[in-house]
Amino acid sequence: MAKPYPYFVSLNEAIGLCQKTSLNMESETIPISQAINRIVSSDIKAKVNDPGFDNSAMDGFAVIHSDTTSPPAQLSIIGSSMAGTTESHTLSSGQAIRIMTGAPIPQGADSIIPIEDCTVSGDKITLKTPSKPHFIRKLGENFAQNQTIFSSGETMSPEKIALCAAAGISTISVFKKIKIAVISTGDELKSLDDDLEHGQIYESNSYGLAALIEIYGHEATRFPSVIDDLDTLKQTLNEASKTHDCIITSGGVSMGDKDFVRILMEQEGDIKFWRVKMRPGSPPIFGMWKNTPIFGLPGNPVSSHVVFRAIVGKWLTYLTNSKDINNKTTHAILDEDIKTQEGFTTFRRVELFIKDNQTFARLKGHQGSGNIAGIAMSDGLTLIEPNELGKKGDICKIILL
Ligand code: AMP
Ligand code: MG
């Protein structure tokens, strides 16, 4: 019987269907020291030039270049300029000023001679080699005052945080974190504090999913895992939907009798799609639970992780119009045939290696979707599109992990 919602859609269709659901994204101002992974919500302009003044890129001597073209020229040292000095020096022909990296360039100087290119004797230096007019870092050569250094959608990295500080910016406007409830389901799941009995496993998905959510700049609440019981699940989803902007569950979305996330969504949720043509991770469900978007991810550890990256992460970046920071990719030549299925997007776990100056990818570990060790030790995931075959020798896109 035909389902009353899109069923077994392509990955692109799934991503598109998610984008029909939006969240009201608000902004807040935070100190840059707390900005790692946060997403900028309005343009950031530099308060100062960088550098703010011409300065030396080397420890050495500031000189007039035309004095130094024919060694062994001799110059008189008339003073020194250290980093942090607010004094200004002036230099005339035949003179040199001792200078340290980062110190302001004296007036009249247009070249720095590195210390190792001359010999120093008393207050004289003698050149060993002809100089070049170089090693001067020019005012504003990195960025200019009032220049937009970041636009809305930028995800803050350590380097970008340092750039804000260099530009004199102490606070920035970012999107408020989306509050995401992470709920694992399954009778077999035990917390790390418990002793395992035969047939039980440690609940692990929520830890990986929460870490992914953090990398995407949002906030995860890991709920205690829920037993396979319709009422308990319903109560937990109700509670989560009152206190969170979005719910992610893992487990219980396949065809089994105890796949209660799917069963409950069919009974009382608003399903936007169920099942996606991707390997691994074909069972996901997406929809609304009492006005709260809910992603039902598969329970298999590799699948839940891959589906997050392929679908949930795409939606999160869509909401903030940001780049998918988690989709850093490269290309590699396949070192072996990869199992694919027509119409499916294939994410196999691979390691990369270099041979004859070319990057190759080969499968890492067995490819069962329960093998979290395999993905944890891989360099990347293949991104084999539905129309590609994944044959040995093909050039393949790799999502770096
Ligand atoms: P399910 O999707 O509920 O049928 O679960 C598929 C497989 O994933 C089963 O082997 C489960 O034991 C395992 N699994 C489900 N949830 C988790 C979890 N949170 N952590 C680790 N493994 C899980
Ligand atoms: Mg289960």
mmCIF file with all atom_site columns, N, CA and C in Angstrom, residues 343-398:
data_model
loop_
_atom_site.group_PDB
_atom_site.id
_atom_site.type_symbol
_atom_site.label_atom_id
_atom_site.label_alt_id
_atom_site.label_comp_id
_atom_site.label_asym_id
_atom_site.label_entity_id
_atom_site.label_seq_id
_atom_site.pdbx_PDB_ins_code
_atom_site.Cartn_x
_atom_site.Cartn_y
_atom_site.Cartn_z
_atom_site.occupancy
_atom_site.B_iso_or_equiv
_atom_site.pdbx_formal_charge
_atom_site.auth_seq_id
_atom_site.auth_comp_id
_atom_site.auth_asym_id
_atom_site.auth_atom_id
_atom_site.pdbx_PDB_model_num
ATOM 1   N N  . GLY A 1 343 ? 21.169 4.043  -7.607  1.00 0.00 ? 343 GLY A N  1
ATOM 2   C CA . GLY A 1 343 ? 20.190 4.957  -6.999  1.00 0.00 ? 343 GLY A CA 1
ATOM 3   C C  . GLY A 1 343 ? 20.511 5.328  -5.559  1.00 0.00 ? 343 GLY A C  1
ATOM 4   N N  . PHE A 1 344 ? 21.530 4.667  -4.990  1.00 0.00 ? 344 PHE A N  1
ATOM 5   C CA . PHE A 1 344 ? 21.888 4.923  -3.585  1.00 0.00 ? 344 PHE A CA 1
ATOM 6   C C  . PHE A 1 344 ? 23.162 5.766  -3.504  1.00 0.00 ? 344 PHE A C  1
ATOM 7   N N  . THR A 1 345 ? 23.254 6.601  -2.474  1.00 0.00 ? 345 THR A N  1
ATOM 8   C CA . THR A 1 345 ? 24.504 7.293  -2.157  1.00 0.00 ? 345 THR A CA 1
ATOM 9   C C  . THR A 1 345 ? 25.275 6.404  -1.193  1.00 0.00 ? 345 THR A C  1
ATOM 10  N N  . THR A 1 346 ? 26.572 6.202  -1.480  1.00 0.00 ? 346 THR A N  1
ATOM 11  C CA . THR A 1 346 ? 27.333 5.201  -0.724  1.00 0.00 ? 346 THR A CA 1
ATOM 12  C C  . THR A 1 346 ? 28.460 5.849  0.082   1.00 0.00 ? 346 THR A C  1
ATOM 13  N N  . PHE A 1 347 ? 28.400 5.627  1.380   1.00 0.00 ? 347 PHE A N  1
ATOM 14  C CA . PHE A 1 347 ? 29.406 6.184  2.302   1.00 0.00 ? 347 PHE A CA 1
ATOM 15  C C  . PHE A 1 347 ? 30.190 5.022  2.914   1.00 0.00 ? 347 PHE A C  1
ATOM 16  N N  . ARG A 1 348 ? 31.274 4.606  2.267   1.00 0.00 ? 348 ARG A N  1
ATOM 17  C CA . ARG A 1 348 ? 32.090 3.526  2.861   1.00 0.00 ? 348 ARG A CA 1
ATOM 18  C C  . ARG A 1 348 ? 33.234 4.149  3.642   1.00 0.00 ? 348 ARG A C  1
ATOM 19  N N  . ARG A 1 349 ? 33.703 3.411  4.633   1.00 0.00 ? 349 ARG A N  1
ATOM 20  C CA . ARG A 1 349 ? 34.785 3.902  5.475   1.00 0.00 ? 349 ARG A CA 1
ATOM 21  C C  . ARG A 1 349 ? 36.110 3.540  4.834   1.00 0.00 ? 349 ARG A C  1
ATOM 22  N N  . VAL A 1 350 ? 36.961 4.564  4.616   1.00 0.00 ? 350 VAL A N  1
ATOM 23  C CA . VAL A 1 350 ? 38.223 4.320  3.909   1.00 0.00 ? 350 VAL A CA 1
ATOM 24  C C  . VAL A 1 350 ? 39.398 4.950  4.651   1.00 0.00 ? 350 VAL A C  1
ATOM 25  N N  . GLU A 1 351 ? 40.579 4.414  4.327   1.00 0.00 ? 351 GLU A N  1
ATOM 26  C CA . GLU A 1 351 ? 41.803 5.107  4.724   1.00 0.00 ? 351 GLU A CA 1
ATOM 27  C C  . GLU A 1 351 ? 42.486 5.597  3.455   1.00 0.00 ? 351 GLU A C  1
ATOM 28  N N  . LEU A 1 352 ? 43.214 6.674  3.594   1.00 0.00 ? 352 LEU A N  1
ATOM 29  C CA . LEU A 1 352 ? 43.886 7.282  2.442   1.00 0.00 ? 352 LEU A CA 1
ATOM 30  C C  . LEU A 1 352 ? 45.361 6.949  2.499   1.00 0.00 ? 352 LEU A C  1
ATOM 31  N N  . PHE A 1 353 ? 45.981 6.765  1.338   1.00 0.00 ? 353 PHE A N  1
ATOM 32  C CA . PHE A 1 353 ? 47.433 6.602  1.296   1.00 0.00 ? 353 PHE A CA 1
ATOM 33  C C  . PHE A 1 353 ? 47.961 7.183  -0.010  1.00 0.00 ? 353 PHE A C  1
ATOM 34  N N  . ILE A 1 354 ? 49.247 7.493  0.012   1.00 0.00 ? 354 ILE A N  1
ATOM 35  C CA . ILE A 1 354 ? 49.871 8.126  -1.149  1.00 0.00 ? 354 ILE A CA 1
ATOM 36  C C  . ILE A 1 354 ? 50.748 7.097  -1.843  1.00 0.00 ? 354 ILE A C  1
ATOM 37  N N  . LYS A 1 355 ? 50.601 7.001  -3.164  1.00 0.00 ? 355 LYS A N  1
ATOM 38  C CA . LYS A 1 355 ? 51.482 6.129  -3.952  1.00 0.00 ? 355 LYS A CA 1
ATOM 39  C C  . LYS A 1 355 ? 51.800 6.892  -5.239  1.00 0.00 ? 355 LYS A C  1
ATOM 40  N N  . ASP A 1 356 ? 53.058 6.942  -5.619  1.00 0.00 ? 356 ASP A N  1
ATOM 41  C CA . ASP A 1 356 ? 53.469 7.669  -6.837  1.00 0.00 ? 356 ASP A CA 1
ATOM 42  C C  . ASP A 1 356 ? 52.855 9.070  -6.875  1.00 0.00 ? 356 ASP A C  1
ATOM 43  N N  . ASN A 1 357 ? 52.928 9.757  -5.758  1.00 0.00 ? 357 ASN A N  1
ATOM 44  C CA . ASN A 1 357 ? 52.427 11.141 -5.661  1.00 0.00 ? 357 ASN A CA 1
ATOM 45  C C  . ASN A 1 357 ? 50.931 11.290 -5.881  1.00 0.00 ? 357 ASN A C  1
ATOM 46  N N  . GLN A 1 358 ? 50.193 10.198 -5.773  1.00 0.00 ? 358 GLN A N  1
ATOM 47  C CA . GLN A 1 358 ? 48.739 10.308 -5.921  1.00 0.00 ? 358 GLN A CA 1
ATOM 48  C C  . GLN A 1 358 ? 48.062 9.763  -4.661  1.00 0.00 ? 358 GLN A C  1
ATOM 49  N N  . THR A 1 359 ? 46.894 10.336 -4.355  1.00 0.00 ? 359 THR A N  1
ATOM 50  C CA . THR A 1 359 ? 46.168 9.897  -3.161  1.00 0.00 ? 359 THR A CA 1
ATOM 51  C C  . THR A 1 359 ? 45.193 8.791  -3.535  1.00 0.00 ? 359 THR A C  1
ATOM 52  N N  . PHE A 1 360 ? 45.272 7.674  -2.811  1.00 0.00 ? 360 PHE A N  1
ATOM 53  C CA . PHE A 1 360 ? 44.376 6.534  -3.029  1.00 0.00 ? 360 PHE A CA 1
ATOM 54  C C  . PHE A 1 360 ? 43.519 6.297  -1.781  1.00 0.00 ? 360 PHE A C  1
ATOM 55  N N  . ALA A 1 361 ? 42.367 5.670  -1.987  1.00 0.00 ? 361 ALA A N  1
ATOM 56  C CA . ALA A 1 361 ? 41.507 5.290  -0.861  1.00 0.00 ? 361 ALA A CA 1
ATOM 57  C C  . ALA A 1 361 ? 41.282 3.791  -0.894  1.00 0.00 ? 361 ALA A C  1
ATOM 58  N N  . ARG A 1 362 ? 41.419 3.138  0.278   1.00 0.00 ? 362 ARG A N  1
ATOM 59  C CA . ARG A 1 362 ? 41.060 1.714  0.363   1.00 0.00 ? 362 ARG A CA 1
ATOM 60  C C  . ARG A 1 362 ? 40.165 1.521  1.584   1.00 0.00 ? 362 ARG A C  1
ATOM 61  N N  . LEU A 1 363 ? 39.339 0.492  1.538   1.00 0.00 ? 363 LEU A N  1
ATOM 62  C CA . LEU A 1 363 ? 38.392 0.237  2.620   1.00 0.00 ? 363 LEU A CA 1
ATOM 63  C C  . LEU A 1 363 ? 39.140 0.009  3.926   1.00 0.00 ? 363 LEU A C  1
ATOM 64  N N  . LYS A 1 364 ? 38.580 0.534  5.013   1.00 0.00 ? 364 LYS A N  1
ATOM 65  C CA . LYS A 1 364 ? 39.196 0.379  6.332   1.00 0.00 ? 364 LYS A CA 1
ATOM 66  C C  . LYS A 1 364 ? 38.249 -0.439 7.201   1.00 0.00 ? 364 LYS A C  1
ATOM 67  N N  . GLY A 1 365 ? 38.704 -1.578 7.644   1.00 0.00 ? 365 GLY A N  1
ATOM 68  C CA . GLY A 1 365 ? 37.889 -2.420 8.521   1.00 0.00 ? 365 GLY A CA 1
ATOM 69  C C  . GLY A 1 365 ? 36.699 -3.004 7.777   1.00 0.00 ? 365 GLY A C  1
ATOM 70  N N  . HIS A 1 366 ? 35.984 -3.915 8.447   1.00 0.00 ? 366 HIS A N  1
ATOM 71  C CA . HIS A 1 366 ? 34.818 -4.476 7.755   1.00 0.00 ? 366 HIS A CA 1
ATOM 72  C C  . HIS A 1 366 ? 33.717 -3.442 7.780   1.00 0.00 ? 366 HIS A C  1
ATOM 73  N N  . GLN A 1 367 ? 32.881 -3.474 6.785   1.00 0.00 ? 367 GLN A N  1
ATOM 74  C CA . GLN A 1 367 ? 31.974 -2.360 6.502   1.00 0.00 ? 367 GLN A CA 1
ATOM 75  C C  . GLN A 1 367 ? 30.585 -2.532 7.115   1.00 0.00 ? 367 GLN A C  1
ATOM 76  N N  . GLY A 1 368 ? 30.460 -3.423 8.094   1.00 0.00 ? 368 GLY A N  1
ATOM 77  C CA . GLY A 1 368 ? 29.182 -3.570 8.773   1.00 0.00 ? 368 GLY A CA 1
ATOM 78  C C  . GLY A 1 368 ? 28.804 -2.269 9.470   1.00 0.00 ? 368 GLY A C  1
ATOM 79  N N  . SER A 1 369 ? 27.502 -1.954 9.469   1.00 0.00 ? 369 SER A N  1
ATOM 80  C CA . SER A 1 369 ? 27.107 -0.657 10.032  1.00 0.00 ? 369 SER A CA 1
ATOM 81  C C  . SER A 1 369 ? 27.099 -0.671 11.556  1.00 0.00 ? 369 SER A C  1
ATOM 82  N N  . GLY A 1 370 ? 27.404 -1.829 12.159  1.00 0.00 ? 370 GLY A N  1
ATOM 83  C CA . GLY A 1 370 ? 27.563 -1.886 13.613  1.00 0.00 ? 370 GLY A CA 1
ATOM 84  C C  . GLY A 1 370 ? 29.010 -1.653 14.040  1.00 0.00 ? 370 GLY A C  1
ATOM 85  N N  . ASN A 1 371 ? 29.929 -1.523 13.071  1.00 0.00 ? 371 ASN A N  1
ATOM 86  C CA . ASN A 1 371 ? 31.357 -1.478 13.385  1.00 0.00 ? 371 ASN A CA 1
ATOM 87  C C  . ASN A 1 371 ? 31.838 -0.049 13.638  1.00 0.00 ? 371 ASN A C  1
ATOM 88  N N  . ILE A 1 372 ? 31.596 0.438  14.846  1.00 0.00 ? 372 ILE A N  1
ATOM 89  C CA . ILE A 1 372 ? 31.999 1.813  15.174  1.00 0.00 ? 372 ILE A CA 1
ATOM 90  C C  . ILE A 1 372 ? 33.523 1.935  15.174  1.00 0.00 ? 372 ILE A C  1
ATOM 91  N N  . ALA A 1 373 ? 34.229 0.824  15.477  1.00 0.00 ? 373 ALA A N  1
ATOM 92  C CA . ALA A 1 373 ? 35.702 0.870  15.459  1.00 0.00 ? 373 ALA A CA 1
ATOM 93  C C  . ALA A 1 373 ? 36.189 1.193  14.051  1.00 0.00 ? 373 ALA A C  1
ATOM 94  N N  . GLY A 1 374 ? 35.508 0.675  13.036  1.00 0.00 ? 374 GLY A N  1
ATOM 95  C CA . GLY A 1 374 ? 35.912 0.901  11.642  1.00 0.00 ? 374 GLY A CA 1
ATOM 96  C C  . GLY A 1 374 ? 35.854 2.375  11.277  1.00 0.00 ? 374 GLY A C  1
ATOM 97  N N  . ILE A 1 375 ? 34.755 3.035  11.626  1.00 0.00 ? 375 ILE A N  1
ATOM 98  C CA . ILE A 1 375 ? 34.636 4.455  11.258  1.00 0.00 ? 375 ILE A CA 1
ATOM 99  C C  . ILE A 1 375 ? 35.577 5.297  12.122  1.00 0.00 ? 375 ILE A C  1
ATOM 100 N N  . ALA A 1 376 ? 35.760 4.883  13.380  1.00 0.00 ? 376 ALA A N  1
ATOM 101 C CA . ALA A 1 376 ? 36.636 5.671  14.267  1.00 0.00 ? 376 ALA A CA 1
ATOM 102 C C  . ALA A 1 376 ? 38.073 5.659  13.762  1.00 0.00 ? 376 ALA A C  1
ATOM 103 N N  . MET A 1 377 ? 38.466 4.605  13.050  1.00 0.00 ? 377 MET A N  1
ATOM 104 C CA . MET A 1 377 ? 39.850 4.500  12.588  1.00 0.00 ? 377 MET A CA 1
ATOM 105 C C  . MET A 1 377 ? 40.010 4.919  11.132  1.00 0.00 ? 377 MET A C  1
ATOM 106 N N  . SER A 1 378 ? 38.937 5.340  10.514  1.00 0.00 ? 378 SER A N  1
ATOM 107 C CA . SER A 1 378 ? 39.021 5.713  9.094   1.00 0.00 ? 378 SER A CA 1
ATOM 108 C C  . SER A 1 378 ? 39.436 7.165  8.925   1.00 0.00 ? 378 SER A C  1
ATOM 109 N N  . ASP A 1 379 ? 39.988 7.439  7.736   1.00 0.00 ? 379 ASP A N  1
ATOM 110 C CA . ASP A 1 379 ? 40.321 8.831  7.406   1.00 0.00 ? 379 ASP A CA 1
ATOM 111 C C  . ASP A 1 379 ? 39.111 9.544  6.825   1.00 0.00 ? 379 ASP A C  1
ATOM 112 N N  . GLY A 1 380 ? 38.210 8.773  6.205   1.00 0.00 ? 380 GLY A N  1
ATOM 113 C CA . GLY A 1 380 ? 37.096 9.452  5.544   1.00 0.00 ? 380 GLY A CA 1
ATOM 114 C C  . GLY A 1 380 ? 36.012 8.492  5.106   1.00 0.00 ? 380 GLY A C  1
ATOM 115 N N  . LEU A 1 381 ? 34.969 9.106  4.533   1.00 0.00 ? 381 LEU A N  1
ATOM 116 C CA . LEU A 1 381 ? 33.835 8.356  3.971   1.00 0.00 ? 381 LEU A CA 1
ATOM 117 C C  . LEU A 1 381 ? 33.802 8.617  2.476   1.00 0.00 ? 381 LEU A C  1
ATOM 118 N N  . THR A 1 382 ? 33.579 7.584  1.702   1.00 0.00 ? 382 THR A N  1
ATOM 119 C CA . THR A 1 382 ? 33.395 7.826  0.262   1.00 0.00 ? 382 THR A CA 1
ATOM 120 C C  . THR A 1 382 ? 32.066 8.557  0.083   1.00 0.00 ? 382 THR A C  1
ATOM 121 N N  . LEU A 1 383 ? 32.032 9.441  -0.890  1.00 0.00 ? 383 LEU A N  1
ATOM 122 C CA . LEU A 1 383 ? 30.738 10.043 -1.250  1.00 0.00 ? 383 LEU A CA 1
ATOM 123 C C  . LEU A 1 383 ? 30.492 9.640  -2.702  1.00 0.00 ? 383 LEU A C  1
ATOM 124 N N  . ILE A 1 384 ? 29.931 8.437  -2.865  1.00 0.00 ? 384 ILE A N  1
ATOM 125 C CA . ILE A 1 384 ? 29.681 7.906  -4.205  1.00 0.00 ? 384 ILE A CA 1
ATOM 126 C C  . ILE A 1 384 ? 28.227 8.213  -4.545  1.00 0.00 ? 384 ILE A C  1
ATOM 127 N N  . GLU A 1 385 ? 28.051 9.044  -5.568  1.00 0.00 ? 385 GLU A N  1
ATOM 128 C CA . GLU A 1 385 ? 26.708 9.514  -5.940  1.00 0.00 ? 385 GLU A CA 1
ATOM 129 C C  . GLU A 1 385 ? 25.897 8.352  -6.528  1.00 0.00 ? 385 GLU A C  1
ATOM 130 N N  . PRO A 1 386 ? 24.552 8.493  -6.528  1.00 0.00 ? 386 PRO A N  1
ATOM 131 C CA . PRO A 1 386 ? 23.683 7.401  -6.967  1.00 0.00 ? 386 PRO A CA 1
ATOM 132 C C  . PRO A 1 386 ? 23.991 6.902  -8.393  1.00 0.00 ? 386 PRO A C  1
ATOM 133 N N  . ASN A 1 387 ? 24.553 7.767  -9.237  1.00 0.00 ? 387 ASN A N  1
ATOM 134 C CA . ASN A 1 387 ? 24.816 7.348  -10.623 1.00 0.00 ? 387 ASN A CA 1
ATOM 135 C C  . ASN A 1 387 ? 26.242 6.869  -10.831 1.00 0.00 ? 387 ASN A C  1
ATOM 136 N N  . GLU A 1 388 ? 27.037 6.790  -9.741  1.00 0.00 ? 388 GLU A N  1
ATOM 137 C CA . GLU A 1 388 ? 28.432 6.358  -9.878  1.00 0.00 ? 388 GLU A CA 1
ATOM 138 C C  . GLU A 1 388 ? 28.577 4.896  -9.453  1.00 0.00 ? 388 GLU A C  1
ATOM 139 N N  . LEU A 1 389 ? 29.631 4.247  -9.990  1.00 0.00 ? 389 LEU A N  1
ATOM 140 C CA . LEU A 1 389 ? 29.758 2.806  -9.757  1.00 0.00 ? 389 LEU A CA 1
ATOM 141 C C  . LEU A 1 389 ? 30.765 2.440  -8.671  1.00 0.00 ? 389 LEU A C  1
ATOM 142 N N  . GLY A 1 390 ? 31.697 3.371  -8.379  1.00 0.00 ? 390 GLY A N  1
ATOM 143 C CA . GLY A 1 390 ? 32.690 3.087  -7.341  1.00 0.00 ? 390 GLY A CA 1
ATOM 144 C C  . GLY A 1 390 ? 33.645 1.964  -7.724  1.00 0.00 ? 390 GLY A C  1
ATOM 145 N N  . LYS A 1 391 ? 34.149 2.039  -8.965  1.00 0.00 ? 391 LYS A N  1
ATOM 146 C CA . LYS A 1 391 ? 35.055 0.976  -9.434  1.00 0.00 ? 391 LYS A CA 1
ATOM 147 C C  . LYS A 1 391 ? 36.510 1.330  -9.133  1.00 0.00 ? 391 LYS A C  1
ATOM 148 N N  . LYS A 1 392 ? 37.336 0.297  -8.992  1.00 0.00 ? 392 LYS A N  1
ATOM 149 C CA . LYS A 1 392 ? 38.777 0.490  -8.800  1.00 0.00 ? 392 LYS A CA 1
ATOM 150 C C  . LYS A 1 392 ? 39.297 1.435  -9.887  1.00 0.00 ? 392 LYS A C  1
ATOM 151 N N  . GLY A 1 393 ? 40.082 2.439  -9.497  1.00 0.00 ? 393 GLY A N  1
ATOM 152 C CA . GLY A 1 393 ? 40.643 3.392  -10.467 1.00 0.00 ? 393 GLY A CA 1
ATOM 153 C C  . GLY A 1 393 ? 39.794 4.637  -10.639 1.00 0.00 ? 393 GLY A C  1
ATOM 154 N N  . ASP A 1 394 ? 38.523 4.601  -10.223 1.00 0.00 ? 394 ASP A N  1
ATOM 155 C CA . ASP A 1 394 ? 37.676 5.802  -10.311 1.00 0.00 ? 394 ASP A CA 1
ATOM 156 C C  . ASP A 1 394 ? 38.173 6.858  -9.331  1.00 0.00 ? 394 ASP A C  1
ATOM 157 N N  . ILE A 1 395 ? 37.973 8.115  -9.726  1.00 0.00 ? 395 ILE A N  1
ATOM 158 C CA . ILE A 1 395 ? 38.277 9.193  -8.779  1.00 0.00 ? 395 ILE A CA 1
ATOM 159 C C  . ILE A 1 395 ? 37.028 9.427  -7.939  1.00 0.00 ? 395 ILE A C  1
ATOM 160 N N  . CYS A 1 396 ? 37.212 9.407  -6.636  1.00 0.00 ? 396 CYS A N  1
ATOM 161 C CA . CYS A 1 396 ? 36.061 9.415  -5.718  1.00 0.00 ? 396 CYS A CA 1
ATOM 162 C C  . CYS A 1 396 ? 36.187 10.585 -4.739  1.00 0.00 ? 396 CYS A C  1
ATOM 163 N N  . LYS A 1 397 ? 35.050 11.222 -4.488  1.00 0.00 ? 397 LYS A N  1
ATOM 164 C CA . LYS A 1 397 ? 35.027 12.272 -3.481  1.00 0.00 ? 397 LYS A CA 1
ATOM 165 C C  . LYS A 1 397 ? 35.064 11.627 -2.089  1.00 0.00 ? 397 LYS A C  1
ATOM 166 N N  . ILE A 1 398 ? 35.873 12.174 -1.196  1.00 0.00 ? 398 ILE A N  1
ATOM 167 C CA . ILE A 1 398 ? 35.991 11.625 0.163   1.00 0.00 ? 398 ILE A CA 1
ATOM 168 C C  . ILE A 1 398 ? 35.666 12.732 1.157   1.00 0.00 ? 398 ILE A C  1
#
